[in-house]
Amino acid sequence: MTASQCPIDLMARRRGGGLTSDEKAELDLHVRDCETCALAVHLHEDFEHSGVARMGDTRLIARAVDAVMVSRRLGKGRGRMPSFTTVAVSAAVILALVSVASAGMWAFRRYSKVESKAAAMRKIAPSSAHISGHIEHPTTREAQEPQAPVPPPPTANPAVAPAFERARGAHVAATSARPTVPTQAEITTLFTAANESRRAGNYARARTLYRDLQRRFPATRETRLSFVSLGRVLLDQGAPGEALGQFDRYLAGAPDDVLAAEALYGRARALTALERSQEAKQSWNGLLSRFPDSVYADVARRQLEKLR
Amino acid sequence: MLSIVNPATTEQQVSGEDASDDLREHARLALAGDEEGTRALLSAAAVPMLVVVRRVLGASNPDVEDVLQDALLGLIQSLPRFRGESRIVHFANRVALFTAMAARRRWRTRAKFTEDSLPVDRADETGWQSPLAAAISSRRRSALLRLLDELPVKLAEVLAMHFVLGYTVDEIAAEMQVPVNTVWSRLRLGKEAFRRKIEADACLADDLVEGTA
């Protein structure tokens, strides 16, 4: 049976349920004698059954759409001239921030000068012991005082303290004006940027972004997934110790989650690279027993052979 | 492959009378720069596109979401080139298919120089009678996708649209804007290449043939 006689189109139409009974019979008859077409029929069934909807797809799609909308917005904003109102408002905000920062710096410097003076005064001022006849050497007295960081002490010059407190209060207010609740778009954008850097081979940037994500948004799903992504990058970059930490963090938080096989595989590779043979063997065995049909199964068997 | 089409003309084409294509209105709004329309188009198209991406990468691949995002961006960027000769969903599926295949090619190239960073293809047991059947199916799909990675791009695209998306010859011709005979010819060449590969590679033959007898 040559390829030119194969009813290629019938197979695709069969998938859509568009065959008449005669066409079905024709196809079945052909498939009995043509190995390639028999295989093709199975492949059609394989792909038809794969990629089906899963729990969590709605959220996954929402995240992906959000990320694309954010990217487009950022892309649209670049290269456009801002309006006069935007410029004016931005300038006013910058001016206000600069004023607050300057006031804080002035107050801090003022406070520091006053404190230095006060410290100097304490060195030369007579103590009660001196009055009673005992002269203390200043350096001895300093050495006896505990070394503590210098907060604004309540005994500081009362003329300075309120200004410092005002500046500190302004700083706190400015800080608390920043949003404390991260938006999903922020999380998604950061995760997307990290993944894009990784895929583009920019591993240094990928590492920075993954770490930033993990530090700023520790309790998110993106961070959990990033443990595996960053682990892989670190492993490929020759840092198995750090990589191991990442995989362990994933497995500690979500041992049965979607990337469990990948995390176990990464963990086993990291332990092998670190020459921790006993633990590596346990990891490879664990991977084989939990995911015997995965693409990592053959690799696991080969590694166990080597570790014997 | 497709020339750049005047966006105004494309809007007219997108606004055509195909009542069965319920994404047309969203696509028209997206082309006009309407944000809500764009979001609605992406949200609707993402559902079938996610299926396509999973079929190519494997359902458990951690990069499915990233590649879906790339595909959605690609859909918006290539919408001005849509000629209106097929349904929007077919166009979107094709973008998803080629984005996912390109991602596979990049990983394979990188995997040659790094240690075993294999894409995940854990068997998805949904819809199969047994885990064994699911595992065999998964191996067969992986084997075909590996084969597609090695074929010339034009052949691979046609075979992918045929097997992964299940498109008929007419649908492939409409999508790719090529004559039907060209599609027939590429499918035959692809199947020949397929057959030669199986004959030359015993492991591939085992992966593909196991369970078909």
XYZ file of C-alpha atoms in Angstrom:
521
model
C 0.000 0.000 0.000
C 1.644 3.280 -1.030
C 1.216 6.600 0.698
C -0.511 8.053 -2.367
C -3.410 5.631 -1.882
C -3.869 6.305 1.790
C -7.135 8.068 2.667
C -5.389 10.737 4.724
C -8.374 13.020 4.868
C -10.717 10.368 6.177
C -8.668 10.084 9.354
C -8.966 13.772 10.204
C -12.659 13.786 9.359
C -13.163 10.675 11.480
C -11.875 12.653 14.427
C -14.527 15.297 13.915
C -17.201 12.590 13.632
C -17.813 13.535 10.008
C -17.638 10.143 8.274
C -20.529 8.381 6.659
C -20.880 4.665 7.408
C -19.438 3.828 3.959
C -16.428 6.021 4.598
C -15.908 4.410 7.998
C -15.986 0.984 6.391
C -13.517 2.138 3.717
C -11.137 3.474 6.324
C -11.363 0.366 8.515
C -10.633 -1.847 5.534
C -7.626 0.221 4.532
C -6.208 0.387 8.049
C -6.219 -3.410 8.301
C -3.627 -3.587 5.525
C -1.660 -0.370 6.011
C 0.580 -0.205 9.087
C 1.327 3.473 8.650
C -2.336 4.377 8.544
C -3.080 2.089 11.489
C -0.472 4.047 13.396
C -1.922 7.322 12.119
C -5.372 6.396 13.413
C -3.918 5.740 16.855
C -2.004 9.001 16.753
C -5.187 10.891 15.937
C -6.846 9.277 18.944
C -3.819 10.051 21.105
C -3.920 13.746 20.318
C -7.682 13.948 20.487
C -7.590 12.643 24.055
C -4.702 14.804 25.192
C -4.565 18.369 26.444
C -7.987 18.084 28.045
C -9.239 20.665 30.533
C -7.980 20.444 34.089
C -8.815 21.883 37.469
C -7.300 25.315 37.744
C -7.476 26.082 34.014
C -9.731 29.082 34.606
C -7.168 30.660 36.907
C -4.288 29.749 34.591
C -6.040 31.377 31.646
C -6.949 34.461 33.693
C -3.298 34.861 34.730
C -2.073 34.466 31.176
C -4.587 36.991 29.835
C -3.746 39.455 32.635
C -0.055 39.175 31.846
C -0.633 39.795 28.148
C -2.859 42.804 28.854
C -0.207 44.259 31.181
C 2.524 43.686 28.580
C 0.446 45.410 25.946
C -0.222 48.336 28.236
C 3.455 48.717 29.007
C 4.240 48.399 25.337
C 1.619 51.014 24.446
C 3.014 53.468 27.020
C 6.517 53.429 25.636
C 7.387 56.001 23.009
C 4.262 58.132 23.567
C 4.548 61.787 24.677
C 2.801 62.292 28.036
C 0.070 64.919 28.324
C 0.721 68.247 30.072
C -1.452 67.178 33.018
C 0.564 63.990 33.460
C 3.812 65.973 33.393
C 2.492 68.532 35.884
C 1.197 65.948 38.328
C 4.412 63.906 38.071
C 6.515 67.000 38.719
C 4.436 67.894 41.782
C 4.796 64.394 43.214
C 8.555 64.398 42.635
C 8.875 67.817 44.279
C 6.919 66.659 47.311
C 9.050 63.546 47.703
C 12.266 65.517 47.360
C 11.038 67.951 50.029
C 10.241 65.165 52.454
C 13.589 63.517 51.830
C 15.431 66.821 52.286
C 13.625 67.558 55.528
C 14.523 64.124 56.776
C 18.179 64.533 55.850
C 18.337 67.994 57.447
C 16.774 66.733 60.641
C 19.040 63.720 60.771
C 22.162 65.801 60.235
C 21.003 68.290 62.811
C 20.342 65.524 65.261
C 23.731 63.945 64.568
C 25.518 67.251 65.223
C 23.637 67.756 68.443
C 24.382 64.219 69.555
C 28.095 64.643 68.784
C 28.109 67.815 70.836
C 26.303 66.072 73.647
C 28.770 63.187 73.549
C 31.645 65.648 73.595
C 30.022 67.447 76.520
C 29.683 64.181 78.388
C 33.398 63.543 77.935
C 34.493 66.814 79.460
C 31.714 67.400 82.007
C 32.674 66.512 85.597
C 30.930 63.442 86.989
C 29.597 63.150 90.509
C 32.595 60.932 91.271
C 34.892 63.751 90.340
C 33.045 66.078 92.621
C 33.566 63.598 95.383
C 37.285 63.639 94.606
C 37.710 60.824 92.041
C 38.693 61.831 88.535
C 37.459 59.432 85.810
C 39.451 59.057 82.673
C 37.051 59.729 79.743
C 38.198 56.757 77.676
C 37.708 54.417 80.585
C 34.203 55.721 81.052
C 33.447 55.278 77.305
C 34.842 51.783 77.326
C 32.559 50.905 80.189
C 29.467 52.182 78.422
C 27.710 49.502 76.418
C 28.085 49.724 72.636
C 24.554 50.212 71.405
C 23.163 51.527 68.125
C 22.082 55.125 68.377
C 18.341 55.660 68.250
C 16.974 59.147 68.863
C 17.253 59.123 72.652
C 14.559 60.693 74.775
C 17.271 62.792 76.481
C 18.345 64.373 73.169
C 18.002 68.067 72.730
C 14.244 68.732 72.882
C 14.576 71.378 70.141
C 15.801 68.746 67.666
C 13.689 65.700 68.543
C 10.348 66.989 67.247
C 11.896 67.876 63.846
C 13.458 64.431 63.577
C 10.242 62.768 64.575
C 8.368 64.854 62.050
C 10.778 63.805 59.323
C 10.601 60.180 60.405
C 6.844 60.414 60.511
C 6.814 61.807 56.995
C 9.011 58.947 55.824
C 6.722 56.416 57.437
C 3.731 58.092 55.821
C 5.420 58.066 52.425
C 6.324 54.401 52.839
C 2.875 53.395 53.960
C 1.398 55.253 50.980
C 2.894 52.494 48.778
C 0.534 49.659 48.120
C 1.076 46.794 50.541
C -1.234 44.328 48.873
C 0.394 42.992 45.708
C -1.792 42.791 42.645
C -1.989 39.612 40.616
C -0.735 41.581 37.620
C 2.473 42.481 39.496
C 3.073 38.888 40.450
C 2.306 37.609 36.978
C 4.477 40.220 35.295
C 7.455 39.418 37.499
C 7.048 35.682 37.007
C 6.631 36.126 33.254
C 9.744 38.288 33.032
C 11.761 35.717 34.972
C 10.598 32.894 32.728
C 11.301 34.894 29.576
C 14.810 35.642 30.790
C 15.371 31.975 31.497
C 14.089 30.927 28.091
C 16.219 33.568 26.407
C 19.303 32.192 28.172
C 19.762 35.294 30.346
C 20.293 33.229 33.488
C 21.732 35.977 35.665
C 18.669 38.113 35.161
C 16.379 35.090 35.576
C 17.989 34.314 38.930
C 17.547 37.885 40.122
C 13.912 38.011 39.086
C 13.015 34.622 40.592
C 14.643 35.627 43.859
C 12.824 38.943 43.799
C 9.521 37.100 43.274
C 10.245 34.727 46.136
C 11.225 37.536 48.480
C 8.331 39.874 47.685
C 5.504 37.386 47.149
C 6.398 34.358 49.243
C 2.948 32.830 49.553
C 1.892 32.765 45.924
C 1.560 29.910 43.481
C 3.989 31.629 41.122
C 6.644 31.579 43.845
C 6.005 27.916 44.474
C 6.456 27.142 40.771
C 9.539 29.362 40.664
C 11.351 27.053 43.102
C 11.535 24.443 40.350
C 12.378 26.940 37.597
C 15.140 28.599 39.610
C 16.374 25.213 40.785
C 16.822 24.139 37.182
C 18.662 27.333 36.301
C 20.991 26.970 39.288
C 21.657 23.345 38.462
C 22.454 24.141 34.845
C 24.684 26.981 36.002
C 26.728 24.695 38.224
C 25.283 25.598 41.630
C 23.851 22.261 42.820
C 23.860 23.244 46.500
C 21.618 26.234 45.959
C 19.528 24.289 43.462
C 18.902 21.584 46.056
C 17.499 24.219 48.406
C 15.036 25.348 45.790
C 13.774 21.849 44.993
C 13.459 21.046 48.685
C 11.408 24.177 49.246
C 9.007 23.125 46.511
C 8.683 19.592 47.829
C 8.247 20.775 51.408
C 5.330 23.007 50.431
C 3.678 20.920 47.746
C 4.940 17.343 47.585
C 2.102 16.181 45.322
C 1.688 19.258 43.202
C 1.986 19.467 39.443
C 5.781 19.790 39.368
C 6.543 17.066 41.878
C 8.255 14.865 39.264
C 10.402 17.728 38.047
C 11.335 18.722 41.585
C 12.287 15.150 42.497
C 14.315 14.851 39.315
C 16.103 18.128 40.014
C 16.741 17.114 43.608
C 18.244 13.801 42.535
C 20.487 15.528 39.982
C 21.632 18.064 42.553
C 22.502 15.362 45.096
C 24.365 13.420 42.411
C 26.338 16.515 41.459
C 27.145 17.100 45.133
C 28.405 13.480 45.352
C 26.018 12.703 48.190
C 25.607 9.232 46.776
C 23.401 7.654 49.405
C 20.885 10.464 49.341
C 21.059 10.615 45.550
C 20.207 6.910 45.343
C 17.235 7.408 47.621
C 16.058 10.312 45.481
C 16.369 8.422 42.214
C 14.543 5.475 43.724
C 11.857 7.754 45.077
C 11.380 9.292 41.632
C 11.138 5.872 39.985
C 8.626 4.531 42.463
C 6.358 7.603 42.361
C 6.591 8.337 38.636
C 7.515 5.115 36.859
C 6.053 6.283 33.519
C 7.578 9.715 33.404
C 10.254 10.763 30.927
C 12.680 10.778 33.875
C 12.289 7.059 34.569
C 14.997 5.983 32.092
C 17.384 8.623 33.373
C 16.718 7.458 36.937
C 17.517 3.844 36.051
C 20.772 4.824 34.340
C 21.840 6.930 37.304
C 21.083 4.126 39.746
C 23.239 1.797 37.631
C 26.117 4.253 37.852
C 25.674 4.711 41.581
C 25.871 0.993 42.331
C 3.924 33.288 4.189
C 1.159 35.827 4.693
C 1.603 39.374 3.487
C 0.729 42.298 5.708
C -2.877 43.219 5.096
C -4.277 46.712 5.493
C -5.811 46.744 8.994
C -8.880 48.512 7.659
C -9.401 45.731 5.129
C -8.800 43.169 7.831
C -11.464 44.765 9.996
C -13.920 44.366 7.197
C -12.890 40.770 6.711
C -13.121 40.081 10.402
C -16.582 41.643 10.516
C -17.800 39.221 7.838
C -21.069 37.460 7.949
C -19.846 34.169 9.407
C -22.383 33.912 12.200
C -20.845 30.675 13.418
C -17.623 32.487 14.310
C -18.548 34.106 17.604
C -15.041 35.462 18.093
C -15.298 37.765 15.123
C -16.851 40.608 17.067
C -14.147 40.386 19.750
C -11.474 40.283 17.054
C -12.933 43.336 15.355
C -12.898 45.272 18.636
C -9.370 44.094 19.385
C -8.207 45.327 15.994
C -9.803 48.688 16.755
C -7.743 48.853 19.949
C -10.637 48.290 22.335
C -9.244 46.907 25.592
C -12.347 45.049 26.689
C -12.686 43.503 23.261
C -9.055 42.413 23.357
C -9.476 40.850 26.762
C -12.656 39.068 25.687
C -10.944 37.715 22.566
C -7.940 36.470 24.530
C -10.077 34.905 27.257
C -12.193 33.034 24.726
C -9.350 31.991 22.426
C -7.151 30.897 25.326
C -9.369 27.905 26.058
C -8.730 25.987 22.799
C -5.208 27.401 22.570
C -4.357 25.911 25.968
C -5.455 22.502 24.698
C -3.148 22.846 21.692
C -0.177 23.967 23.776
C -0.658 21.014 26.124
C -0.863 18.599 23.236
C 2.518 19.753 21.979
C 4.373 20.293 25.238
C 2.735 17.704 27.439
C 0.120 18.503 30.048
C 2.542 18.545 32.973
C 5.171 20.740 31.380
C 5.830 23.663 33.748
C 6.211 26.027 30.801
C 2.686 25.505 29.465
C 1.524 28.788 30.972
C 4.506 30.729 29.624
C 4.040 29.357 26.143
C 0.313 30.071 26.292
C 1.131 33.695 27.113
C 3.518 33.841 24.167
C 0.835 32.380 21.952
C -1.779 34.895 23.128
C 0.622 37.744 22.454
C 1.346 36.218 19.069
C -2.379 36.076 18.340
C -2.843 39.783 19.008
C 0.261 40.694 17.049
C -0.674 38.614 14.038
C -4.370 39.566 14.008
C -3.794 42.312 11.429
C -2.618 39.573 9.054
C -5.797 37.538 9.418
C -7.488 37.345 6.058
C -10.841 36.113 7.268
C -10.789 32.942 5.222
C -11.094 30.671 8.217
C -12.569 30.968 11.664
C -10.775 33.003 14.278
C -10.460 29.952 16.485
C -8.615 28.079 13.726
C -6.288 31.015 13.303
C -5.716 31.124 17.069
C -5.072 27.374 17.234
C -2.523 27.653 14.483
C -0.709 30.443 16.346
C -0.722 28.287 19.485
C 0.558 25.259 17.574
C 3.461 27.060 15.943
C 4.383 28.894 19.150
C 4.518 25.605 21.048
C 6.494 23.876 18.291
C 8.983 26.737 18.223
C 9.377 26.437 21.993
C 10.114 22.712 21.618
C 12.746 23.422 18.980
C 14.462 25.963 21.228
C 14.533 23.512 24.135
C 15.918 20.749 21.967
C 18.667 23.038 20.721
C 19.542 24.056 24.275
C 19.320 20.475 25.538
C 22.170 19.547 23.215
C 24.452 21.801 25.254
C 23.054 21.369 28.730
C 22.298 18.316 30.764
C 19.032 16.410 30.379
C 16.562 19.308 30.543
C 13.784 17.329 28.975
C 10.300 18.730 28.584
C 7.844 16.916 30.752
C 5.360 14.568 29.231
C 3.766 12.701 32.069
C 0.931 10.538 30.823
C -2.433 12.222 31.227
C -4.714 9.389 32.249
C -7.947 11.276 31.700
C -10.114 9.533 29.132
C -8.015 6.374 28.911
C -9.153 2.958 29.999
C -5.975 2.227 31.941
C -2.749 3.888 33.046
C -0.917 1.582 30.656
C -2.979 2.798 27.697
C -2.345 6.377 28.794
C 1.395 5.737 29.058
C 1.539 4.111 25.610
C -0.398 7.008 24.113
C 1.959 9.476 25.765
C 5.011 7.723 24.324
C 3.482 7.661 20.863
C 2.713 11.367 20.985
C 6.200 12.166 22.232
C 7.721 10.085 19.460
C 5.724 11.884 16.774
C 6.587 15.281 18.225
C 10.291 14.333 18.269
C 9.962 13.379 14.635
C 8.289 16.702 13.800
C 11.159 18.541 15.492
C 13.529 16.998 12.965
C 11.517 17.452 9.782
C 11.763 20.539 7.568
C 9.487 23.240 8.939
C 6.993 23.235 6.051
C 6.415 19.481 6.320
C 6.305 19.594 10.105
C 3.674 22.339 10.124
C 1.335 20.447 7.839
C 1.749 17.172 9.748
C 1.255 18.990 13.034
C -1.957 20.611 11.839
C -3.140 17.220 10.656
C -2.292 15.160 13.749
C -2.230 17.638 16.599
C -5.158 19.788 15.518
C -7.000 17.140 13.497
C -7.531 19.440 10.506
C -8.660 18.111 7.152
C -6.741 18.847 3.986
C -9.165 21.638 3.054
C -8.856 23.252 6.473
C -5.061 23.125 6.345
C -5.065 24.648 2.871
C -7.373 27.463 4.011
C -5.269 28.186 7.079
C -1.944 28.151 5.317
C -3.198 29.916 2.223
C -1.770 27.254 -0.064
C -3.447 25.084 -2.712
C -5.061 21.828 -1.600
C -2.665 19.849 -3.800
C 0.274 21.361 -1.967
C -1.165 20.137 1.317
C -1.743 16.657 -0.097
C 1.779 16.548 -1.382
C 3.277 17.691 1.932
C 1.199 15.201 3.883
C 2.375 12.382 1.655
C 5.994 13.479 1.914
C 5.615 13.782 5.658
C 4.172 10.293 5.944
C 7.007 8.924 3.809
C 9.540 10.599 6.070
C 7.638 9.128 8.989
C 7.790 5.637 7.533
C 11.516 5.907 6.783
C 12.219 7.103 10.300
C 10.356 4.171 11.800
C 12.236 1.708 9.623
C 15.571 3.239 10.546
C 15.035 3.628 14.272
C 14.099 0.525 16.238
C 13.437 2.445 19.475
C 11.176 4.865 17.659
C 9.415 1.934 16.044
C 8.874 0.366 19.452
C 7.481 3.614 20.835
C 5.156 4.123 17.912
C 4.055 0.610 17.202
C 3.606 -0.607 20.775
C -0.051 -0.971 21.446
C -1.126 -0.574 17.826
C -0.897 -4.278 17.017
